[in-house]
Structure formats: structure tokens, C-alpha cells
mmCIF file of C-alpha atoms and ligand atoms in Angstrom:
data_model
loop_
_atom_site.group_PDB
_atom_site.id
_atom_site.type_symbol
_atom_site.label_atom_id
_atom_site.label_comp_id
_atom_site.label_asym_id
_atom_site.label_seq_id
_atom_site.Cartn_x
_atom_site.Cartn_y
_atom_site.Cartn_z
ATOM 1 C CA UNK A 290 85.770 111.647 135.573
ATOM 2 C CA UNK A 291 88.301 109.605 133.920
ATOM 3 C CA UNK A 292 88.097 106.071 135.360
ATOM 4 C CA UNK A 293 85.100 103.956 136.287
ATOM 5 C CA UNK A 294 85.143 100.544 138.004
ATOM 6 C CA UNK A 295 82.384 98.048 138.562
ATOM 7 C CA UNK A 296 83.124 95.091 140.861
ATOM 8 C CA UNK A 297 82.612 93.602 144.296
ATOM 9 C CA UNK A 298 82.758 95.791 147.372
ATOM 10 C CA UNK A 299 83.148 93.141 149.978
ATOM 11 C CA UNK A 300 83.977 91.956 153.411
ATOM 12 C CA UNK A 301 86.804 89.423 153.289
ATOM 13 C CA UNK A 302 87.727 86.792 155.766
ATOM 14 C CA UNK A 303 91.193 85.586 154.944
ATOM 15 C CA UNK A 304 93.634 83.049 156.319
ATOM 16 C CA UNK A 305 97.261 82.802 155.195
ATOM 17 C CA UNK A 306 100.164 80.813 156.753
ATOM 18 C CA UNK A 307 101.147 84.112 158.456
ATOM 19 C CA UNK A 308 97.875 85.160 160.079
ATOM 20 C CA UNK A 309 94.208 85.752 159.602
ATOM 21 C CA UNK A 310 91.514 88.467 159.516
ATOM 22 C CA UNK A 311 87.910 87.628 160.126
ATOM 23 C CA UNK A 312 86.446 90.746 158.518
ATOM 24 C CA UNK A 313 88.187 93.296 156.472
ATOM 25 C CA UNK A 314 87.370 95.663 153.548
ATOM 26 C CA UNK A 315 87.903 93.736 150.344
ATOM 27 C CA UNK A 316 86.327 93.150 146.958
ATOM 28 C CA UNK A 317 87.636 93.672 143.430
ATOM 29 C CA UNK A 318 86.298 97.263 143.132
ATOM 30 C CA UNK A 319 87.762 98.263 146.524
ATOM 31 C CA UNK A 320 91.270 97.040 145.836
ATOM 32 C CA UNK A 321 91.118 98.439 142.330
ATOM 33 C CA UNK A 322 89.894 101.878 143.212
ATOM 34 C CA UNK A 323 92.211 102.471 146.131
ATOM 35 C CA UNK A 324 95.148 101.549 143.961
ATOM 36 C CA UNK A 325 94.012 103.611 140.971
ATOM 37 C CA UNK A 326 93.353 106.585 143.147
ATOM 38 C CA UNK A 327 97.123 107.287 143.387
ATOM 39 C CA UNK A 328 97.065 108.115 139.643
ATOM 40 C CA UNK A 329 93.648 109.523 138.678
ATOM 41 C CA UNK A 330 90.017 110.236 139.668
ATOM 42 C CA UNK A 331 88.021 107.038 140.257
ATOM 43 C CA UNK A 332 84.328 106.377 140.433
ATOM 44 C CA UNK A 333 83.051 103.089 141.850
ATOM 45 C CA UNK A 334 79.836 101.296 140.820
ATOM 46 C CA UNK A 335 78.573 98.570 143.085
ATOM 47 C CA UNK A 336 76.279 97.801 146.015
ATOM 48 C CA UNK A 337 76.724 97.374 149.731
ATOM 49 C CA UNK A 338 74.401 96.374 152.602
ATOM 50 C CA UNK A 339 73.396 98.003 155.878
ATOM 51 C CA UNK A 340 76.452 96.338 157.587
ATOM 52 C CA UNK A 341 78.829 98.511 155.511
ATOM 53 C CA UNK A 342 79.788 101.149 158.026
ATOM 54 C CA UNK A 343 80.872 104.741 157.696
ATOM 55 C CA UNK A 344 84.356 103.633 158.664
ATOM 56 C CA UNK A 345 84.579 101.424 155.564
ATOM 57 C CA UNK A 346 83.223 104.129 153.280
ATOM 58 C CA UNK A 347 85.755 106.566 154.755
ATOM 59 C CA UNK A 348 88.524 104.526 153.125
ATOM 60 C CA UNK A 349 87.169 105.426 149.709
ATOM 61 C CA UNK A 350 86.507 108.969 150.693
ATOM 62 C CA UNK A 351 90.029 109.540 152.074
ATOM 63 C CA UNK A 352 91.369 108.402 148.689
ATOM 64 C CA UNK A 353 89.137 110.733 146.769
ATOM 65 C CA UNK A 354 87.157 107.838 145.293
ATOM 66 C CA UNK A 355 83.644 108.961 144.101
ATOM 67 C CA UNK A 356 81.103 106.721 145.817
ATOM 68 C CA UNK A 357 77.973 108.394 144.423
ATOM 69 C CA UNK A 358 77.314 105.353 142.177
ATOM 70 C CA UNK A 359 77.774 103.014 145.137
ATOM 71 C CA UNK A 360 74.204 101.864 146.002
ATOM 72 C CA UNK A 361 73.207 101.039 149.574
ATOM 73 C CA UNK A 362 70.593 98.513 150.580
ATOM 74 C CA UNK A 363 70.053 99.096 154.334
ATOM 75 C CA UNK A 364 68.118 95.851 154.838
ATOM 76 C CA UNK A 365 70.671 93.768 152.837
ATOM 77 C CA UNK A 366 74.090 92.298 153.595
ATOM 78 C CA UNK A 367 77.365 93.157 151.909
ATOM 79 C CA UNK A 368 79.068 90.623 149.611
ATOM 80 C CA UNK A 369 81.233 88.234 151.617
ATOM 81 C CA UNK A 370 84.199 86.186 150.514
ATOM 82 C CA UNK A 371 86.103 83.749 152.731
ATOM 83 C CA UNK A 372 89.416 82.366 151.477
ATOM 84 C CA UNK A 373 92.498 80.609 152.448
ATOM 85 C CA UNK A 374 96.037 80.436 151.136
ATOM 86 C CA UNK A 375 98.558 77.691 151.852
ATOM 87 C CA UNK A 376 102.283 78.129 151.328
ATOM 88 C CA UNK A 377 101.686 78.381 147.577
ATOM 89 C CA UNK A 378 100.406 81.942 147.843
ATOM 90 C CA UNK A 379 99.583 82.045 144.035
ATOM 91 C CA UNK A 380 96.494 79.919 144.651
ATOM 92 C CA UNK A 381 93.500 81.180 146.591
ATOM 93 C CA UNK A 382 91.119 78.522 147.987
ATOM 94 C CA UNK A 383 87.604 79.897 148.214
ATOM 95 C CA UNK A 384 85.832 78.600 151.311
ATOM 96 C CA UNK A 385 82.675 80.668 150.925
ATOM 97 C CA UNK A 386 81.129 83.239 148.557
ATOM 98 C CA UNK A 387 77.927 85.065 149.622
ATOM 99 C CA UNK A 388 76.721 87.388 146.849
ATOM 100 C CA UNK A 389 74.109 88.970 149.202
ATOM 101 C CA UNK A 390 73.151 92.401 147.844
ATOM 102 C CA UNK A 391 74.919 91.577 144.490
ATOM 103 C CA UNK A 392 72.363 88.824 143.802
ATOM 104 C CA UNK A 393 69.663 91.373 142.803
ATOM 105 C CA UNK A 394 71.959 94.259 141.751
ATOM 106 C CA UNK A 395 70.918 96.124 138.561
ATOM 107 C CA UNK A 396 73.574 98.722 137.909
ATOM 108 C CA UNK A 397 72.138 102.076 136.745
ATOM 109 C CA UNK A 398 74.921 104.436 135.994
ATOM 110 C CA UNK A 399 74.710 108.192 136.564
ATOM 111 C CA UNK A 400 75.235 110.552 133.669
ATOM 112 C CA UNK A 401 78.711 111.365 134.870
ATOM 113 C CA UNK A 402 79.576 107.647 135.156
ATOM 114 C CA UNK A 403 78.418 107.035 131.593
ATOM 115 C CA UNK A 404 80.886 109.601 130.301
ATOM 116 C CA UNK A 405 83.957 107.823 131.759
ATOM 117 C CA UNK A 406 86.939 107.662 129.452
ATOM 118 C CA UNK A 407 88.277 104.419 130.861
ATOM 119 C CA UNK A 408 86.324 101.526 132.390
ATOM 120 C CA UNK A 409 87.325 98.489 134.412
ATOM 121 C CA UNK A 410 84.847 95.627 134.610
ATOM 122 C CA UNK A 411 86.268 94.092 137.793
ATOM 123 C CA UNK A 412 85.639 90.524 138.945
ATOM 124 C CA UNK A 413 81.895 90.072 139.434
ATOM 125 C CA UNK A 414 79.093 88.137 137.777
ATOM 126 C CA UNK A 415 79.589 88.603 134.012
ATOM 127 C CA UNK A 416 75.949 89.677 133.467
ATOM 128 C CA UNK A 417 76.674 92.772 135.608
ATOM 129 C CA UNK A 418 79.836 93.434 133.704
ATOM 130 C CA UNK A 419 77.861 93.377 130.459
ATOM 131 C CA UNK A 420 75.130 95.652 131.836
ATOM 132 C CA UNK A 421 77.750 98.192 132.786
ATOM 133 C CA UNK A 422 79.588 97.802 129.381
ATOM 134 C CA UNK A 423 76.280 98.561 127.624
ATOM 135 C CA UNK A 424 75.984 101.871 129.501
ATOM 136 C CA UNK A 425 79.500 103.187 128.601
ATOM 137 C CA UNK A 426 79.494 102.842 124.908
ATOM 138 C CA UNK A 427 81.686 105.953 124.332
ATOM 139 C CA UNK A 428 84.561 104.801 126.572
ATOM 140 C CA UNK A 429 88.003 104.938 124.929
ATOM 141 C CA UNK A 430 89.307 101.819 126.623
ATOM 142 C CA UNK A 431 87.451 99.038 128.538
ATOM 143 C CA UNK A 432 89.217 96.267 130.487
ATOM 144 C CA UNK A 433 87.852 93.167 132.196
ATOM 145 C CA UNK A 434 88.957 90.752 134.883
ATOM 146 C CA UNK A 435 87.277 87.551 136.060
ATOM 147 C CA UNK A 436 87.918 84.361 138.038
ATOM 148 C CA UNK A 437 87.515 80.569 137.885
ATOM 149 C CA UNK A 438 84.078 80.639 139.562
ATOM 150 C CA UNK A 439 82.544 82.689 136.627
ATOM 151 C CA UNK A 440 84.394 80.573 134.086
ATOM 152 C CA UNK A 441 82.676 77.542 135.560
ATOM 153 C CA UNK A 442 79.193 78.835 136.220
ATOM 154 C CA UNK A 443 78.617 81.624 133.699
ATOM 155 C CA UNK A 444 80.900 80.802 130.799
ATOM 156 C CA UNK A 445 78.611 81.991 127.927
ATOM 157 C CA UNK A 446 77.859 85.313 129.504
ATOM 158 C CA UNK A 447 81.588 85.795 130.282
ATOM 159 C CA UNK A 448 82.534 85.114 126.655
ATOM 160 C CA UNK A 449 80.039 87.754 125.551
ATOM 161 C CA UNK A 450 81.588 90.203 128.006
ATOM 162 C CA UNK A 451 85.144 89.400 126.783
ATOM 163 C CA UNK A 452 84.039 90.030 123.200
ATOM 164 C CA UNK A 453 82.958 93.569 124.125
ATOM 165 C CA UNK A 454 86.204 94.817 125.743
ATOM 166 C CA UNK A 455 89.630 96.054 124.617
ATOM 167 C CA UNK A 456 91.811 94.491 127.266
ATOM 168 C CA UNK A 457 91.470 91.259 129.284
ATOM 169 C CA UNK A 458 93.446 91.098 132.508
ATOM 170 C CA UNK A 459 93.470 87.539 133.967
ATOM 171 C CA UNK A 460 95.860 85.134 135.629
ATOM 172 C CA UNK A 461 97.601 82.252 133.973
ATOM 173 C CA UNK A 462 95.331 79.551 135.426
ATOM 174 C CA UNK A 463 92.220 81.402 134.270
ATOM 175 C CA UNK A 464 93.600 81.845 130.702
ATOM 176 C CA UNK A 465 94.221 78.077 130.552
ATOM 177 C CA UNK A 466 90.832 77.239 132.021
ATOM 178 C CA UNK A 467 89.013 79.636 129.710
ATOM 179 C CA UNK A 468 90.543 78.216 126.546
ATOM 180 C CA UNK A 469 91.195 74.589 127.623
ATOM 181 C CA UNK A 470 94.685 75.181 126.296
ATOM 182 C CA UNK A 471 97.628 74.311 128.515
ATOM 183 C CA UNK A 472 100.110 76.415 126.549
ATOM 184 C CA UNK A 473 99.825 80.044 127.726
ATOM 185 C CA UNK A 474 100.931 81.645 124.464
ATOM 186 C CA UNK A 475 98.411 79.648 122.553
ATOM 187 C CA UNK A 476 95.769 80.415 125.150
ATOM 188 C CA UNK A 477 96.530 84.109 124.780
ATOM 189 C CA UNK A 478 96.370 83.964 120.982
ATOM 190 C CA UNK A 479 92.972 82.333 121.102
ATOM 191 C CA UNK A 480 91.502 84.865 123.552
ATOM 192 C CA UNK A 481 92.751 87.631 121.220
ATOM 193 C CA UNK A 482 90.780 86.160 118.314
ATOM 194 C CA UNK A 483 87.558 86.702 120.384
ATOM 195 C CA UNK A 484 87.820 90.500 120.128
ATOM 196 C CA UNK A 485 90.129 92.061 122.703
ATOM 197 C CA UNK A 486 93.205 93.909 121.379
ATOM 198 C CA UNK A 487 95.461 93.075 124.315
ATOM 199 C CA UNK A 488 95.651 90.449 126.996
ATOM 200 C CA UNK A 489 97.472 90.800 130.289
ATOM 201 C CA UNK A 490 98.396 87.531 132.005
ATOM 202 C CA UNK A 491 99.172 87.913 135.693
ATOM 203 C CA UNK A 492 101.578 85.213 136.930
ATOM 204 C CA UNK A 493 101.721 85.979 140.692
ATOM 205 C CA UNK A 494 105.266 85.812 141.986
ATOM 206 C CA UNK A 495 106.536 85.273 138.368
ATOM 207 C CA UNK A 496 105.358 88.667 137.108
ATOM 208 C CA UNK A 497 103.061 89.551 134.244
ATOM 209 C CA UNK A 498 102.947 89.634 130.447
ATOM 210 C CA UNK A 499 101.211 91.948 127.945
ATOM 211 C CA UNK A 500 100.308 90.162 124.751
ATOM 212 C CA UNK A 501 98.876 91.620 121.566
ATOM 213 C CA UNK A 502 98.654 90.119 118.042
ATOM 214 C CA UNK A 503 102.042 91.619 117.233
ATOM 215 C CA UNK A 504 103.970 92.090 120.513
ATOM 216 C CA UNK A 505 104.985 90.384 123.759
ATOM 217 C CA UNK A 506 106.243 92.243 126.790
ATOM 218 C CA UNK A 507 106.984 90.571 130.092
ATOM 219 C CA UNK A 508 108.097 91.847 133.452
ATOM 220 C CA UNK A 509 109.113 90.046 136.663
ATOM 221 C CA UNK A 510 107.412 90.563 140.010
ATOM 222 C CA UNK A 511 109.237 92.773 142.502
ATOM 223 C CA UNK A 512 111.498 90.468 144.561
ATOM 224 C CA UNK A 513 109.863 90.657 148.029
ATOM 225 C CA UNK A 514 111.274 88.635 150.893
ATOM 226 C CA UNK A 515 108.017 88.455 152.745
ATOM 227 C CA UNK A 516 104.587 88.116 151.165
ATOM 228 C CA UNK A 517 101.923 88.305 153.731
ATOM 229 C CA UNK A 518 98.505 88.201 152.036
ATOM 230 C CA UNK A 519 98.051 88.062 148.263
ATOM 231 C CA UNK A 520 94.340 88.853 148.339
ATOM 232 C CA UNK A 521 93.567 91.592 145.934
ATOM 233 C CA UNK A 522 96.949 91.632 144.208
ATOM 234 C CA UNK A 523 95.295 91.192 140.895
ATOM 235 C CA UNK A 524 92.820 93.997 141.369
ATOM 236 C CA UNK A 525 95.597 96.266 142.753
ATOM 237 C CA UNK A 526 97.656 95.416 139.709
ATOM 238 C CA UNK A 527 94.686 96.403 137.451
ATOM 239 C CA UNK A 528 94.200 99.575 139.483
ATOM 240 C CA UNK A 529 97.787 100.692 138.988
ATOM 241 C CA UNK A 530 97.595 99.740 135.270
ATOM 242 C CA UNK A 531 94.273 101.440 134.511
ATOM 243 C CA UNK A 532 94.917 104.321 136.838
ATOM 244 C CA UNK A 533 98.234 105.183 135.165
ATOM 245 C CA UNK A 534 96.690 104.846 131.637
ATOM 246 C CA UNK A 535 93.848 107.148 132.674
ATOM 247 C CA UNK A 536 96.520 109.797 133.569
ATOM 248 C CA UNK A 537 97.954 109.619 130.055
ATOM 249 C CA UNK A 538 96.710 111.257 126.892
ATOM 250 C CA UNK A 539 97.914 108.662 124.459
ATOM 251 C CA UNK A 540 96.928 105.045 125.139
ATOM 252 C CA UNK A 541 99.687 103.566 122.929
ATOM 253 C CA UNK A 542 101.959 100.594 123.532
ATOM 254 C CA UNK A 543 104.632 102.627 125.295
ATOM 255 C CA UNK A 544 102.024 103.843 127.815
ATOM 256 C CA UNK A 545 100.737 100.317 128.215
ATOM 257 C CA UNK A 546 104.262 99.066 129.009
ATOM 258 C CA UNK A 547 104.727 101.753 131.622
ATOM 259 C CA UNK A 548 101.289 100.970 133.047
ATOM 260 C CA UNK A 549 102.367 97.294 133.393
ATOM 261 C CA UNK A 550 105.198 98.488 135.713
ATOM 262 C CA UNK A 551 102.881 100.710 137.755
ATOM 263 C CA UNK A 552 100.488 97.771 138.022
ATOM 264 C CA UNK A 553 103.263 95.560 139.379
ATOM 265 C CA UNK A 554 104.563 98.222 141.691
ATOM 266 C CA UNK A 555 101.118 98.626 143.325
ATOM 267 C CA UNK A 556 100.565 94.802 143.539
ATOM 268 C CA UNK A 557 103.934 94.352 145.213
ATOM 269 C CA UNK A 558 102.904 96.756 147.981
ATOM 270 C CA UNK A 559 99.512 95.172 148.328
ATOM 271 C CA UNK A 560 100.881 91.672 149.297
ATOM 272 C CA UNK A 561 103.109 93.065 152.035
ATOM 273 C CA UNK A 562 100.123 93.293 154.508
ATOM 274 C CA UNK A 563 96.544 92.153 154.895
ATOM 275 C CA UNK A 564 93.886 93.347 152.522
ATOM 276 C CA UNK A 565 94.128 96.987 151.509
ATOM 277 C CA UNK A 566 96.172 97.989 154.659
ATOM 278 C CA UNK A 567 99.529 98.679 153.040
ATOM 279 C CA UNK A 568 98.227 100.344 149.901
ATOM 280 C CA UNK A 569 96.019 102.689 152.052
ATOM 281 C CA UNK A 570 99.223 104.067 153.616
ATOM 282 C CA UNK A 571 101.286 104.364 150.416
ATOM 283 C CA UNK A 572 102.961 107.619 149.413
ATOM 284 C CA UNK A 573 103.841 108.805 145.920
ATOM 285 C CA UNK A 574 107.485 108.786 146.829
ATOM 286 C CA UNK A 575 107.317 105.047 147.705
ATOM 287 C CA UNK A 576 105.576 104.331 144.360
ATOM 288 C CA UNK A 577 108.223 106.297 142.378
ATOM 289 C CA UNK A 578 111.067 104.579 144.211
ATOM 290 C CA UNK A 579 109.798 101.115 143.395
ATOM 291 C CA UNK A 580 109.128 102.095 139.816
ATOM 292 C CA UNK A 581 112.830 103.127 139.568
ATOM 293 C CA UNK A 582 113.778 99.767 141.123
ATOM 294 C CA UNK A 583 111.839 97.986 138.429
ATOM 295 C CA UNK A 584 113.712 99.932 135.777
ATOM 296 C CA UNK A 585 117.066 98.994 137.236
ATOM 297 C CA UNK A 586 116.056 95.385 137.742
ATOM 298 C CA UNK A 587 115.107 94.883 134.156
ATOM 299 C CA UNK A 588 117.614 97.122 132.338
ATOM 300 C CA UNK A 589 120.285 95.747 130.086
ATOM 301 C CA UNK A 590 122.525 97.190 127.322
ATOM 302 C CA UNK A 591 122.243 96.236 123.717
ATOM 303 C CA UNK A 592 125.690 95.317 122.399
ATOM 304 C CA UNK A 593 126.749 94.121 118.917
ATOM 305 C CA UNK A 594 127.675 90.497 119.595
ATOM 306 C CA UNK A 595 130.760 88.924 118.067
ATOM 307 C CA UNK A 596 132.205 85.566 118.966
ATOM 308 C CA UNK A 597 135.359 86.236 120.994
ATOM 309 C CA UNK A 598 138.517 85.124 119.118
ATOM 310 C CA UNK A 599 140.240 82.492 121.167
ATOM 311 C CA UNK A 600 143.793 83.244 122.433
ATOM 312 C CA UNK A 601 145.242 80.393 120.435
ATOM 313 C CA UNK A 602 143.773 81.596 117.193
ATOM 314 C CA UNK A 603 145.017 85.055 117.968
ATOM 315 C CA UNK A 604 148.628 83.879 118.588
ATOM 316 C CA UNK A 605 148.522 81.908 115.341
ATOM 317 C CA UNK A 606 147.415 84.901 113.385
ATOM 318 C CA UNK A 607 150.093 87.118 114.983
ATOM 319 C CA UNK A 608 152.873 84.560 114.601
HETATM 320 P P1 LIG B 127 92.275 88.989 143.575
HETATM 321 O O1 LIG B 127 92.748 90.306 143.150
HETATM 322 O O2 LIG B 127 92.055 88.103 142.445
HETATM 323 O O3 LIG B 127 93.096 88.424 144.710
HETATM 324 O O4 LIG B 127 90.806 89.236 144.184
HETATM 325 C C1 LIG B 127 90.498 89.252 145.544
HETATM 326 C C2 LIG B 127 89.194 89.818 145.820
HETATM 327 O O5 LIG B 127 88.151 89.278 145.027
HETATM 328 C C3 LIG B 127 88.743 89.655 147.249
HETATM 329 O O6 LIG B 127 88.846 90.929 147.959
HETATM 330 C C4 LIG B 127 87.281 89.183 147.145
HETATM 331 O O7 LIG B 127 86.391 89.905 147.900
HETATM 332 C C5 LIG B 127 86.919 89.262 145.725
HETATM 333 N N1 LIG B 127 86.144 88.101 145.193
HETATM 334 C C6 LIG B 127 86.380 86.786 145.475
HETATM 335 N N2 LIG B 127 85.480 85.984 144.908
HETATM 336 C C7 LIG B 127 84.696 86.861 144.194
HETATM 337 C C8 LIG B 127 83.610 86.630 143.277
HETATM 338 N N3 LIG B 127 83.094 85.473 142.983
HETATM 339 N N4 LIG B 127 83.030 87.799 142.672
HETATM 340 C C9 LIG B 127 83.562 88.978 142.905
HETATM 341 N N5 LIG B 127 84.575 89.233 143.765
HETATM 342 C C10 LIG B 127 85.156 88.191 144.390
#
């Protein structure tokens, strides 16, 4: 198995200016694993309650996601998140978070899970992220995501988790909140001093940037005319990013740059419909087509620049 994810497997109730859903499959690990499944084999670590039906589990199975490390508590209830977006779709307003079965979750990874080459510590209580990190000591690359709630209520544990990973994938507001530094570049530099080798800052409709101690690489978001529901865009980005990396032998900077594009491609599909609906129906051809569109969108020629000689100066020279 090449890619492991721990994170929330949830029911989401979401309202956007364009519609609402009272109960749909959500959670960081769900969005991540469905997205990553287009690139590699994925195994999900998490917990669900007795209300998690066969129909929901089928979504994972249809995408070849290994759910043998997904624990079931028949007498418990699945994690629930209720959120709302206003016209600024970059900002999610959390109305309710019910940890339910995650409150007492103690992840115990199977032997196969412990041997994963790449690991994503998806958005969930940082103590759980650390417990999983402890069990995958041999992983080649470990990445982490988080959110404002954990920065506020579990800061110390989150800092410990961040110290133990290679890549941090967060949004711009979280980077600022985490460091109390309004300038994003300075915030990034500070996070890199804590241990991670790379930081990815997601900036919603403005794209994403990959920052290391020596490089800066930024890409725009795909120019969509209608964004329906941004829920899970960050996890879907991370799924494309990590999924593509897992399919590569060398995890060098060139691979990371291509992975950034695949992350953005996947996120751009995710926001076109509610929850995981659009990504569930994706084809490889659609992914490749949008990858090519990104290449075209950001391509430019390098030319040796010289100041053009003005016509007057030219005439003078010739005369
Ligand atoms: P994002 O990719 O940042 O839009 O994440 C959206 C997903 O995060 C939703 O599907 C929620 O179920 C999940 N989520 C929201 N709050 C939390 C939380 N406190 N812990 C774990 N997952 C959460």
C-alpha cells in the first residue's frame, strides 16, 4: 500500500448561496481518499458509527479505497459537521461540530498500514494525528493539514504534530493564525523553522503556493465560472497532491510541482458540485484535460529582454 490517510469520515450538512444538503458523505479523509484514488492505492484510518450505511461505504469501495482500517462502532454516531458559506466562498462558517465516535478514538494501525510509504494526517484532533504519526515511523513522506478550531483549542499538540512531518498543507488564514504573522511569506518561513521541509499554502480562488527554504512556486486556481460548494476543496487538493506523489518514484521538487497542479485540478472539480458528488464521477480523461489547461494557462516564453530603440533614435543613427 502506498498512501495512508487518517482524518474525519463524516456526515456534512452544508448550506451555500446556491443550495443545501442536510446529510452527505464528508470529512477530510473521505474527500482526500476519493481524490487520491485516481492516482494510487489508498488506505483510510478512521472511525464511523452505526448510522454509517453500506451505501456510504460503497463510495470508498467503488474507488478501490481500502477500508479495513476504518473502525465501526455500531452503538456510536458518525462525526458530524454543519457549515455555511456566504458569497465569499473562501470562508467556511462552522455552525456545529459533533466529534461523536472520534471523541474516544484510539487509532491502532494494521501491519500493512504501518508500512505505508506516504501518509497524510488529515484534519482531525492533533492528538490523533500524532498517534498515527508514531505508528508510521518508516514513511518516506508525511504531510499534515489542520483548521482554525484545532489552532484555537489544541495549539500545543498541533505544534508537536507539525514538528514531526515533512510537509504542511494549510490555507492562508490558518498560516497567519498559527504564527500570529500577517505577512504570508514570513508566516511560511516561520513554520519551516519548526521542522517541515515544505509548506503548501492554499488560497482558495487565488490558487496555491509551495514554499521551501530555497524555492517559491505558485499556481493560480482554475478559472471556474460557477463554484457551487467549496466544502472539501482543501482535502481534495491534498488528495491529488499526495496521490500523484505516491505514484512517483522520486519525490523531488519537480514531482512536487506537478503534484501541485494535480491537487489544483482535483480541487477545481470538487467545487463544481456538492460534497464529493463531482469527484466521484470523474474520469482520467477529464483530469488529463484540465492538467493540460493548467499548463497552457501558466506557460510563457523566456526571451532575452532589450529595451526597444525608439524610432527617433533609430532615424538619428541612420541619418
Ligand atoms: P475542507 O477541505 O477544509 O473544506 O474540509 C471540509 C471537511 O472537513 C468537511 O467535509 C468536514 O466534515 C471536515 N471537518 C470540518 N470540521 C472538522 C474538524 N473539526 N475536524 C475534522 N474534520 C472536520
